[in-house]
CSV table of C-alpha atoms in Angstrom, one decimal:
chain,number,residue,atom,x,y,z
A,46,MET,CA,93.2,70.1,-121.2
A,47,LYS,CA,90.5,68.4,-123.6
A,48,ILE,CA,88.8,70.7,-125.9
A,49,VAL,CA,85.9,69.7,-127.9
A,50,THR,CA,83.8,70.7,-130.7
A,51,TYR,CA,80.8,69.2,-131.2
A,52,ASN,CA,77.3,70.2,-133.5
A,53,VAL,CA,74.6,68.7,-131.4
A,54,ASN,CA,72.0,69.3,-134.2
A,55,GLY,CA,69.6,70.8,-131.8
A,56,ILE,CA,70.2,71.3,-127.9
A,57,LYS,CA,66.7,70.5,-126.6
A,58,ALA,CA,66.4,67.4,-128.6
A,59,ARG,CA,69.9,66.0,-128.0
A,60,LEU,CA,70.2,67.1,-124.4
A,61,PRO,CA,70.2,63.7,-122.9
A,62,ARG,CA,73.2,62.9,-125.5
A,63,LEU,CA,75.1,66.2,-124.4
A,64,LEU,CA,74.8,65.7,-120.6
A,65,GLU,CA,75.9,62.1,-120.9
A,66,TYR,CA,78.8,63.2,-122.9
A,67,LEU,CA,80.0,65.7,-120.0
A,68,ALA,CA,79.7,63.2,-117.3
A,69,GLU,CA,81.2,60.6,-119.0
A,70,GLU,CA,84.3,62.6,-120.9
A,71,GLN,CA,84.5,65.5,-118.6
A,72,PRO,CA,85.9,67.6,-121.4
A,73,ASP,CA,87.5,70.9,-120.0
A,74,ILE,CA,85.8,73.2,-122.8
A,75,VAL,CA,83.2,72.6,-125.3
A,76,CYS,CA,82.0,74.4,-128.5
A,77,LEU,CA,78.4,73.5,-129.6
A,78,GLN,CA,76.8,74.3,-133.0
A,79,GLU,CA,73.7,73.9,-134.4
A,80,LEU,CA,71.7,74.9,-131.1
A,81,LYS,CA,68.6,75.4,-133.1
A,82,SER,CA,67.4,77.5,-129.8
A,83,SER,CA,66.6,80.9,-128.9
A,84,ASP,CA,68.6,82.4,-126.4
A,85,GLU,CA,66.1,82.1,-124.2
A,86,THR,CA,65.4,78.4,-124.2
A,87,VAL,CA,68.9,77.5,-124.1
A,88,PRO,CA,68.7,74.8,-121.3
A,89,VAL,CA,71.1,76.7,-119.1
A,90,ALA,CA,70.4,75.4,-115.9
A,91,ASP,CA,70.9,71.6,-117.1
A,92,ILE,CA,74.5,72.7,-118.2
A,93,ASP,CA,75.1,74.5,-115.0
A,94,ALA,CA,73.8,71.6,-112.7
A,95,ALA,CA,76.5,69.4,-114.9
A,96,GLY,CA,79.3,71.4,-113.8
A,97,TYR,CA,79.7,73.7,-116.7
A,98,GLY,CA,79.4,77.6,-117.2
A,99,ALA,CA,78.1,78.7,-120.4
A,100,VAL,CA,78.0,81.2,-123.2
A,101,TRP,CA,75.5,81.0,-125.8
A,102,HIS,CA,74.6,82.8,-129.1
A,103,GLY,CA,71.1,81.4,-130.0
A,104,GLN,CA,68.6,81.6,-133.1
A,105,LYS,CA,65.2,80.0,-132.8
A,106,GLY,CA,64.7,77.0,-134.9
A,107,PHE,CA,68.3,77.4,-136.7
A,108,ASN,CA,71.9,77.9,-136.3
A,109,GLY,CA,73.2,78.9,-132.8
A,110,VAL,CA,76.6,78.2,-130.9
A,111,ALA,CA,77.9,78.2,-127.5
A,112,VAL,CA,81.1,78.0,-125.2
A,113,LEU,CA,81.0,75.9,-122.2
A,114,ALA,CA,84.0,75.6,-119.5
A,115,ARG,CA,83.8,72.8,-116.8
A,116,GLY,CA,83.8,74.4,-113.2
A,117,ARG,CA,84.2,78.0,-114.4
A,118,GLN,CA,82.4,80.8,-116.6
A,119,PRO,CA,84.0,81.7,-120.2
A,120,VAL,CA,84.4,85.2,-120.8
A,121,GLU,CA,82.6,86.5,-124.0
A,122,ARG,CA,84.7,88.3,-126.3
A,123,ARG,CA,82.8,88.6,-129.4
A,124,ARG,CA,79.4,87.5,-131.0
A,125,GLY,CA,79.1,87.5,-135.0
A,126,LEU,CA,81.6,88.7,-137.3
A,127,ALA,CA,82.0,91.9,-138.9
A,128,GLY,CA,81.5,92.9,-142.4
A,129,GLU,CA,78.0,92.6,-143.2
A,130,PRO,CA,75.7,94.5,-140.6
A,131,ASP,CA,72.6,92.8,-141.6
A,132,ASP,CA,73.6,89.5,-141.1
A,133,GLU,CA,71.9,87.7,-138.1
A,134,GLN,CA,72.6,84.7,-138.4
A,135,SER,CA,74.1,83.0,-135.2
A,136,ARG,CA,77.4,81.4,-136.3
A,137,TYR,CA,80.5,82.9,-134.2
A,138,LEU,CA,80.6,83.0,-131.0
A,139,GLU,CA,84.6,84.0,-129.2
A,140,CYS,CA,85.1,83.6,-125.4
A,141,GLU,CA,88.1,83.7,-123.3
A,142,ILE,CA,88.8,81.0,-120.3
A,143,ASP,CA,91.9,81.4,-118.5
A,144,GLY,CA,93.7,83.2,-121.2
A,145,LEU,CA,92.7,80.9,-124.0
A,146,VAL,CA,90.5,82.3,-126.5
A,147,VAL,CA,88.1,79.9,-128.0
A,148,ALA,CA,85.8,80.2,-130.9
A,149,SER,CA,82.4,78.4,-131.5
A,150,ILE,CA,82.2,78.5,-135.6
A,151,TYR,CA,79.3,77.3,-137.5
A,152,LEU,CA,80.3,77.8,-141.1
A,153,PRO,CA,77.2,78.0,-144.0
A,154,ASN,CA,76.3,74.9,-145.4
A,155,GLY,CA,76.3,76.7,-148.7
A,156,ASN,CA,73.9,74.2,-150.5
A,157,PRO,CA,72.2,74.0,-153.0
A,158,GLN,CA,75.6,75.5,-155.2
A,159,PRO,CA,75.7,77.5,-157.2
A,160,GLY,CA,73.6,80.1,-155.7
A,161,PRO,CA,72.8,83.0,-152.7
A,162,LYS,CA,73.7,80.1,-150.5
A,163,PHE,CA,77.1,79.2,-151.7
A,164,ASP,CA,78.2,83.0,-152.0
A,165,TYR,CA,76.9,83.7,-148.3
A,166,LYS,CA,79.4,80.7,-147.4
A,167,LEU,CA,82.4,82.3,-149.3
A,168,ARG,CA,81.8,85.9,-148.1
A,169,TRP,CA,81.5,84.4,-144.3
A,170,PHE,CA,84.7,82.5,-144.8
A,171,GLU,CA,86.2,85.8,-145.6
A,172,ARG,CA,84.9,87.5,-142.7
A,173,LEU,CA,86.2,84.6,-140.6
A,174,ARG,CA,89.6,85.0,-142.1
A,175,ALA,CA,89.7,88.8,-141.3
A,176,ARG,CA,89.0,87.7,-137.5
A,177,ALA,CA,91.7,85.1,-137.3
A,178,ALA,CA,94.3,87.4,-139.0
A,179,GLU,CA,93.0,89.7,-135.9
A,180,LEU,CA,93.7,86.9,-133.6
A,181,LEU,CA,97.2,86.0,-134.7
A,182,ALA,CA,98.5,89.4,-135.0
A,183,ALA,CA,97.6,89.8,-131.3
A,184,GLU,CA,99.5,86.7,-130.8
A,185,ILE,CA,96.6,85.5,-128.9
A,186,PRO,CA,96.6,82.0,-127.8
A,187,ALA,CA,93.6,80.7,-129.7
A,188,VAL,CA,91.5,78.0,-131.0
A,189,LEU,CA,88.9,78.0,-133.8
A,190,ALA,CA,86.8,75.0,-133.1
A,191,GLY,CA,83.9,74.1,-135.0
A,192,ASP,CA,81.9,72.5,-138.0
A,193,TYR,CA,83.0,74.2,-140.8
A,194,ASN,CA,81.0,72.4,-143.4
A,195,VAL,CA,84.4,72.1,-145.6
A,196,ILE,CA,85.5,68.7,-146.9
A,197,PRO,CA,89.5,69.6,-147.0
A,198,ASN,CA,90.6,66.9,-149.1
A,199,ASP,CA,89.7,63.9,-151.1
A,200,ASP,CA,90.8,61.6,-148.3
A,201,ASP,CA,88.5,63.5,-145.6
A,202,THR,CA,85.3,61.7,-147.4
A,203,PHE,CA,84.1,58.0,-147.9
A,204,SER,CA,83.2,58.9,-151.3
A,205,THR,CA,84.4,61.8,-153.6
A,206,ARG,CA,82.0,60.7,-156.3
A,207,ALA,CA,79.2,61.0,-153.6
A,208,MET,CA,80.2,64.4,-152.6
A,209,ALA,CA,81.3,65.9,-156.0
A,210,GLU,CA,78.8,68.6,-156.3
A,211,ASP,CA,78.3,69.4,-152.7
A,212,ALA,CA,79.0,72.6,-151.6
A,213,LEU,CA,81.2,71.3,-148.7
A,214,MET,CA,83.4,70.0,-151.4
A,215,GLN,CA,83.7,72.5,-154.2
A,216,PRO,CA,87.1,74.0,-155.0
A,217,GLU,CA,86.0,77.3,-153.9
A,218,SER,CA,85.1,76.0,-150.3
A,219,ARG,CA,88.6,73.9,-150.3
A,220,GLU,CA,90.5,77.2,-151.2
A,221,ALA,CA,88.7,79.1,-148.7
A,222,TYR,CA,89.8,76.9,-146.1
A,223,ARG,CA,93.4,76.3,-147.3
A,224,ARG,CA,93.5,80.1,-147.5
A,225,LEU,CA,92.5,80.5,-143.5
A,226,VAL,CA,94.9,77.8,-142.5
A,227,ALA,CA,97.5,79.0,-144.2
A,228,GLN,CA,98.0,82.3,-142.1
A,229,GLY,CA,99.6,80.1,-139.5
A,230,TRP,CA,96.9,77.7,-138.1
A,231,THR,CA,97.4,74.2,-137.3
A,232,ASP,CA,94.7,71.9,-138.2
A,233,ALA,CA,94.8,69.4,-135.3
A,234,LEU,CA,92.8,66.9,-136.5
A,235,ARG,CA,94.9,66.3,-140.0
A,236,THR,CA,98.3,66.8,-138.0
A,237,ARG,CA,97.6,63.8,-135.9
A,238,HIS,CA,96.0,61.9,-138.7
A,239,PRO,CA,97.8,62.7,-141.7
A,240,LYS,CA,96.7,59.8,-144.0
A,241,GLY,CA,92.8,60.8,-143.5
A,242,GLY,CA,90.1,58.4,-143.2
A,243,VAL,CA,89.1,60.0,-139.7
A,244,TRP,CA,85.0,61.0,-140.0
A,245,THR,CA,83.4,63.7,-137.6
A,246,PHE,CA,80.0,63.5,-139.5
A,247,TRP,CA,77.4,60.5,-140.6
A,248,ASP,CA,74.4,61.4,-142.2
A,249,TYR,CA,71.1,60.2,-141.2
A,250,GLN,CA,70.0,58.8,-144.4
A,251,ALA,CA,70.9,55.8,-146.3
A,252,GLY,CA,72.5,54.0,-143.6
A,253,ALA,CA,75.5,56.2,-143.6
A,254,TRP,CA,76.5,55.3,-140.0
A,255,GLN,CA,76.2,51.7,-140.4
A,256,ARG,CA,78.2,51.6,-143.5
A,257,ASP,CA,80.8,54.3,-142.0
A,258,ALA,CA,80.0,56.8,-145.2
A,259,GLY,CA,81.0,59.8,-143.3
A,260,PHE,CA,83.4,62.6,-143.8
A,261,ARG,CA,85.5,65.2,-141.7
A,262,ILE,CA,83.7,68.8,-141.4
A,263,ASP,CA,84.4,69.5,-137.7
A,264,HIS,CA,87.7,71.0,-137.4
A,265,LEU,CA,90.2,72.4,-134.5
A,266,LEU,CA,92.3,75.5,-135.7
A,267,LEU,CA,95.3,76.1,-133.5
A,268,SER,CA,97.4,79.2,-133.3
A,269,PRO,CA,100.8,78.6,-132.7
A,270,ALA,CA,101.2,79.1,-129.1
A,271,VAL,CA,98.3,76.2,-128.7
A,272,ALA,CA,100.0,74.1,-131.4
A,273,ASP,CA,103.1,73.8,-129.4
A,274,ARG,CA,100.9,72.3,-126.6
A,275,LEU,CA,99.2,69.7,-128.9
A,276,ARG,CA,99.2,66.6,-127.3
A,277,GLU,CA,96.7,64.3,-129.4
A,278,ALA,CA,93.6,65.0,-131.3
A,279,GLY,CA,90.8,62.5,-132.4
A,280,VAL,CA,86.9,61.9,-132.7
A,281,ASP,CA,84.6,60.2,-129.7
A,282,LYS,CA,83.0,58.4,-132.6
A,283,ALA,CA,81.0,55.9,-130.2
A,284,TYR,CA,79.0,58.9,-129.3
A,285,ARG,CA,77.3,58.8,-132.8
A,286,GLY,CA,75.9,55.2,-132.4
A,287,ARG,CA,73.8,56.3,-129.5
A,288,GLU,CA,70.2,56.5,-129.3
A,289,LYS,CA,68.8,59.8,-130.6
A,290,ALA,CA,72.1,61.0,-131.3
A,291,SER,CA,73.4,64.0,-133.4
A,292,ASP,CA,74.4,63.1,-137.1
A,293,HIS,CA,78.3,64.5,-135.8
A,294,ALA,CA,80.6,63.4,-133.4
A,295,PRO,CA,82.6,65.1,-130.7
A,296,THR,CA,85.8,65.9,-132.1
A,297,TRP,CA,88.9,66.7,-129.8
A,298,VAL,CA,92.3,68.0,-129.1
A,299,ARG,CA,94.2,67.3,-125.6
A,300,LEU,CA,96.6,69.9,-124.8
A,301,ARG,CA,99.5,70.0,-122.2
């Protein structure tokens, strides 16, 4: 079973690339982020024609997450996180597929920091941690997959100097990520590539892709029952180099 997290950076703009990926790689489950599309305008007919059932939580022009499953329909369990009733940003969607719970996560960026956007990022992290604890306590096989907007370690970026002031690499962001993982989750990509140097994102600016100046912010966290089934984890890097591609590459785990 191949489970993918993929920030598409606009599902309508990247639809040809997404459909290519589904046809060529045929992943079993795909968590999408940054749809930038309202619920009504998600191209669900194209996704269905590609052989995937889908659940989505859209937002016009911003954010948005979805869960796709090949040959079956995901069952929605939860959209959004508890803790801030007035939060209308579409960043969390939790579904069940054949007994496996999969959450698609688009964590706030937090820039500029310090400031209200960074404060919101840290609060959102705490809300995610509370939900993650509930899943672990229920002993549910689960995967928390998405764009976390956190560079966890120095060797997860091409340059610590270039990213030093960015919200993605602040001590508070890293600590929040570590506290989440420390609940008992396995960072799949880190487990399979412990020396780092594996990127999932390359900016459109300053020739970042051409220079391989990237960093790792897309993560798949596995509950203990799922971690026991982990075979491999990686990044389908070549898809970042295609015409009009997202600035993220599909990041994946393969389970027994």
